[in-house]
Coordinates of C-alpha atoms in Angstrom, one line a residue:
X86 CA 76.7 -143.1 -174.2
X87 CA 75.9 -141.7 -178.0
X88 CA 77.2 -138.1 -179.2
X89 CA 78.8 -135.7 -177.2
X90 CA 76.3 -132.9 -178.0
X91 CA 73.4 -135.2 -175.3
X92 CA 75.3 -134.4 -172.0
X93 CA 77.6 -131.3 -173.5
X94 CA 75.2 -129.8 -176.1
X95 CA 77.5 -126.3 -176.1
X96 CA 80.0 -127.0 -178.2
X97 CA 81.4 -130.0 -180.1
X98 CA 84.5 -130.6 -181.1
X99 CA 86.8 -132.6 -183.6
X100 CA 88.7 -135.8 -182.0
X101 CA 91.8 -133.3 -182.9
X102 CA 90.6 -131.3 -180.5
X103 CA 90.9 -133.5 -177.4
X104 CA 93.9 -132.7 -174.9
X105 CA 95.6 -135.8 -174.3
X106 CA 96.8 -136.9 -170.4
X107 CA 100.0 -135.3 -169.3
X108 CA 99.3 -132.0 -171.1
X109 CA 99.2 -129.5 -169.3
X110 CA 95.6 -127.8 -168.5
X111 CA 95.6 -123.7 -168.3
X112 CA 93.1 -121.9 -166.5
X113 CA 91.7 -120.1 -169.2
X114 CA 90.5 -116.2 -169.7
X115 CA 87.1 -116.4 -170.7
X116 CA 84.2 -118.3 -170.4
X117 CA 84.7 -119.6 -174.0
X118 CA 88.4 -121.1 -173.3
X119 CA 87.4 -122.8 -170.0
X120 CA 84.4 -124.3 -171.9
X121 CA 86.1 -125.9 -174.1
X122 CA 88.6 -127.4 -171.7
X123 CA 85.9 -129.0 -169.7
X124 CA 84.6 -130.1 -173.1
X125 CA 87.5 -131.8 -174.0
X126 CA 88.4 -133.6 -170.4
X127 CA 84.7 -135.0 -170.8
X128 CA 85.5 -136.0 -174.4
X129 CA 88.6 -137.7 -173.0
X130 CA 86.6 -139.2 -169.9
X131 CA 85.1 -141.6 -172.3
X132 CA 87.9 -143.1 -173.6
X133 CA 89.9 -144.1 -170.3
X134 CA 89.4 -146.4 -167.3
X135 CA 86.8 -145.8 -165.1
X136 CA 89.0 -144.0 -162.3
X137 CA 90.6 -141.4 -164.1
X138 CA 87.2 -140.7 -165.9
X139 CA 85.6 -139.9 -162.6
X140 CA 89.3 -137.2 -162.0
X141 CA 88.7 -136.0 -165.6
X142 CA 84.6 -135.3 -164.8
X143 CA 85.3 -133.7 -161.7
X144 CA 87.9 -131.2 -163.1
X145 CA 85.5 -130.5 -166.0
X146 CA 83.0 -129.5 -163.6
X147 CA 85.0 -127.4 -161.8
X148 CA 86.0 -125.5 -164.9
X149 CA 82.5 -125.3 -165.8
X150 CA 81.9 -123.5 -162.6
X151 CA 85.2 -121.4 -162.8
X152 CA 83.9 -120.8 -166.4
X153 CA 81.1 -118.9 -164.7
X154 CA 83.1 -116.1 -162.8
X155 CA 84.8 -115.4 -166.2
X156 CA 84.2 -112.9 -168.8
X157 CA 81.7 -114.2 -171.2
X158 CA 79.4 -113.1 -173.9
X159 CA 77.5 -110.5 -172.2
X160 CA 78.8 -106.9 -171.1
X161 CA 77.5 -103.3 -169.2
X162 CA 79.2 -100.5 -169.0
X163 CA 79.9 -98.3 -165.9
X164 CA 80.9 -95.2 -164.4
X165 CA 84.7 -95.2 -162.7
X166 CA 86.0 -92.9 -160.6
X167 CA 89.0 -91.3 -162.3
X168 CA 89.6 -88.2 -160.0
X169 CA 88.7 -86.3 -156.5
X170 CA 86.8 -83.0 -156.8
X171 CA 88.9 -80.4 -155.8
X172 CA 85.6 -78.8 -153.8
X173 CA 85.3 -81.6 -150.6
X174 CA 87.4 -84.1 -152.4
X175 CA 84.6 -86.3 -153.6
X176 CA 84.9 -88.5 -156.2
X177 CA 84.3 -87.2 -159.9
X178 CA 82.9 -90.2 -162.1
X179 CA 84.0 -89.6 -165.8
X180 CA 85.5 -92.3 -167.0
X181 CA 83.1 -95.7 -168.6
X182 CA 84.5 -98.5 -168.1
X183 CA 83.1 -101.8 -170.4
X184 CA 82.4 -104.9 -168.2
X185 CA 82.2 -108.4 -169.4
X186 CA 80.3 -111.7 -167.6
X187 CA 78.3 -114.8 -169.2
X188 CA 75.9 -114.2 -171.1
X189 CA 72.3 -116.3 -170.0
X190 CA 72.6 -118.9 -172.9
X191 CA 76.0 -119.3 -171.7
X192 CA 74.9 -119.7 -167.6
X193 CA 72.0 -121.9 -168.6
X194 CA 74.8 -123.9 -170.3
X195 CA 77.7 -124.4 -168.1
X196 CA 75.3 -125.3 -165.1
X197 CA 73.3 -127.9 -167.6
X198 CA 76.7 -129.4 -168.0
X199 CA 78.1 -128.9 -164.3
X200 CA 74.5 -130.9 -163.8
X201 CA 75.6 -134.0 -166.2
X202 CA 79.4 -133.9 -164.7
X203 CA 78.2 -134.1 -161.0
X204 CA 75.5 -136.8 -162.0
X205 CA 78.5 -138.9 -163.2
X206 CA 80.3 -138.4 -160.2
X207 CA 77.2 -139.8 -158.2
X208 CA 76.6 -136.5 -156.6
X209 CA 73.2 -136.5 -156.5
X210 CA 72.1 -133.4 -154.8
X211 CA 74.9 -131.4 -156.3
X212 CA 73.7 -132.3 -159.7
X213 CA 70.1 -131.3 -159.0
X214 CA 71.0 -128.1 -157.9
X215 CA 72.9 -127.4 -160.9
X216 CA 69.9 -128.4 -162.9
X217 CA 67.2 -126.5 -161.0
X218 CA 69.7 -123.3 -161.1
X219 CA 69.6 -123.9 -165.1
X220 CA 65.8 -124.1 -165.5
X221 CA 65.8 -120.9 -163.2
X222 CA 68.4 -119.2 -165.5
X223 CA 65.7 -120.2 -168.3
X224 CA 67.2 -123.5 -169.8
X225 CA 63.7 -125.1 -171.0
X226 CA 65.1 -127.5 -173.5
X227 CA 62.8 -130.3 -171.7
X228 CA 63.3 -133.0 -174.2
X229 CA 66.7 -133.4 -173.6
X230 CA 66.9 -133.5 -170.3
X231 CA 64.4 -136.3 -170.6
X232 CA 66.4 -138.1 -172.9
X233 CA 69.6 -137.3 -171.3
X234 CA 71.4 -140.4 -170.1
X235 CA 73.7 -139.3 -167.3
X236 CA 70.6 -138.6 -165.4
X237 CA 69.3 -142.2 -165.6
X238 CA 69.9 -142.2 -161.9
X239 CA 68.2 -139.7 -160.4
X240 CA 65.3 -139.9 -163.2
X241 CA 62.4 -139.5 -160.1
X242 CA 64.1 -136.0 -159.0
X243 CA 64.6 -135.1 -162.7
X244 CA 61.1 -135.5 -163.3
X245 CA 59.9 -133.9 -160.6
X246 CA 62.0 -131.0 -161.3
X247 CA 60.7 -130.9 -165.2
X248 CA 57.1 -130.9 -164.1
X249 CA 58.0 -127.8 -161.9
X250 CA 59.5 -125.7 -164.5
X251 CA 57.2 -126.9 -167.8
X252 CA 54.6 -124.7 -169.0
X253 CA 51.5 -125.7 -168.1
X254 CA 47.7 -125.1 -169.5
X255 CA 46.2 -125.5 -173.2
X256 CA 49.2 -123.1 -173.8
X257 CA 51.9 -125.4 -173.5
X258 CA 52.0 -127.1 -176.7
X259 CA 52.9 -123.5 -178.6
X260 CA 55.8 -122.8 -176.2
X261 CA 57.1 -126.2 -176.6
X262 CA 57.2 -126.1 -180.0
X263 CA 59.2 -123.2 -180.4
X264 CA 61.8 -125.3 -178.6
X265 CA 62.1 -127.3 -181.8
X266 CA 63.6 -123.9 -183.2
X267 CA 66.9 -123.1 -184.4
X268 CA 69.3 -121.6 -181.4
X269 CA 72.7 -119.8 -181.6
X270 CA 75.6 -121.6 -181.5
X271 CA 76.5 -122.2 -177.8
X272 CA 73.4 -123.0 -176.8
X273 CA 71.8 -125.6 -174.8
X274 CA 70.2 -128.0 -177.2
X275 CA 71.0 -126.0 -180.7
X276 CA 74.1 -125.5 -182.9
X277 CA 73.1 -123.1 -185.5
X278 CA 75.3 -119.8 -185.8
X279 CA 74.3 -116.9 -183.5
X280 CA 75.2 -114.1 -186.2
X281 CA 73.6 -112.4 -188.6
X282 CA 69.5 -112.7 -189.5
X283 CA 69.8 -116.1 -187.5
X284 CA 70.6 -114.5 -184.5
X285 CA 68.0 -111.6 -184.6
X286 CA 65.5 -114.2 -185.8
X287 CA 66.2 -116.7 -182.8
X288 CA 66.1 -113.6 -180.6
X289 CA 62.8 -113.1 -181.6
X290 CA 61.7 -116.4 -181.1
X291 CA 63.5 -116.7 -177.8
X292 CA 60.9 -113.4 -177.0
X293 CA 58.0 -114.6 -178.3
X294 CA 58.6 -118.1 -176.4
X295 CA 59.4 -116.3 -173.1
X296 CA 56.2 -114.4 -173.5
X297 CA 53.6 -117.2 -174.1
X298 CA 55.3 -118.9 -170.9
X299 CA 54.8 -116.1 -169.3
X300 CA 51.1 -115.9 -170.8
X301 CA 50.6 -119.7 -169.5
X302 CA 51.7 -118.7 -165.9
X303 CA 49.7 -115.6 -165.8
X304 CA 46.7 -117.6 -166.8
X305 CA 47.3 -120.5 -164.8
X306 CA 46.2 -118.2 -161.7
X307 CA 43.0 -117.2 -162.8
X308 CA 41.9 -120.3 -165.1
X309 CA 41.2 -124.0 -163.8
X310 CA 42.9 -125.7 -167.0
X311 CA 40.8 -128.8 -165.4
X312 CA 37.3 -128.4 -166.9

């Protein structure tokens, strides 16, 4: 296989980085610090004997999944109870209480990757239905998926699943080439930074994209793209 960033295009990471075998693995608190153990056990999977590779793969795809029930990037805020009414004894909601979960780039991410880990394993259907849930969370990075080498085989079922979630119609070409775009850092397929004008400006791209797809589906009911 070539770089990292192909299969596990969230983050990359200096050879420093990799945790060597016998250290021990914590569970990590966030989405971020689970990432980028998972990261670094598929970093290491490349570099030992085929055996442990498929232990180190599987583990990684597990924290990718556990990564997924952790706080992430993304947060709501809530009402708490802090206190009965002293008329019934109902409870008096005052309190907000600030409530963090992956964000989308980050879901669309760590089930990409879950994807590529369970394809190495040879779990076929597994894989696919970590794909499909990634194009459903949005991932639309089609190009490399198609170039992506852990999928070599189940490359029937991957196309199949790309021609489902591609834009279709003479409106295609402009969404796809907003996928050429800049994305934040963390992102499937991009490793600019997410701060600053970058960030608003990729948000507005990310908009604009989401809205000509939309356009394209919208039109593809009423328009036979045929003639």
């Amino acid at each position: 296989r070539g770089a990292a960033r192909t299969s596990f295009p969230s983050r990359i990471h200096p050879e420093g980085s990799i945790r060597r075998r016998g250290a021990a693995t914590p569970s990590g608190r966030r989405y971020a610090e689970a990432e980028d153990m998972a990261l670094d056990k598929c970093s290491l999977a490349k570099e030992v004997e085929a055996d442990e590779a498929q232990t180190l793969y599987a583990e990684a795809a597990d924290l990718f999944e556990r990564a997924l029930r952790l706080p992430g990037d993304d947060y709501d805020v809530r009402r708490v109870s802090s206190s009965n009414s002293p008329v019934g004894g109902a409870a008096v909601l005052r309190d907000l209480e600030r409530v963090t979960y992956p964000s989308v780039l980050q879901r669309q991410t760590a089930y990409y990757n879950i994807a590529c880990c369970r394809a190495k394993l040879g779990q076929s259907v597994e894989a696919l239905d970590a794909l499909e849930t990634a194009f459903s969370q949005g991932f639309d990075d089609f190009g490399l998926v198609s170039r992506e080498g852990d999928f070599d085989g189940l490359r029937g079922d991957v196309d199949r699943l790309v021609a489902k979630f591609k834009p279709r119609g003479p409106l295609a070409n402009v969404a796809g080439a907003l996928d050429g775009m800049a994305q934040p850092r963390g992102t499937p397929g991009g490793l600019g930074e997410g701060g600053g004008p970058l960030g608003a400006v990729t948000g507005f791209l990310g908009g604009l994209k989401k809205s000509v797809e939309k356009g394209v589906e919208n039109a593809g009911s009423f328009v036979d793209f045929k003639d």
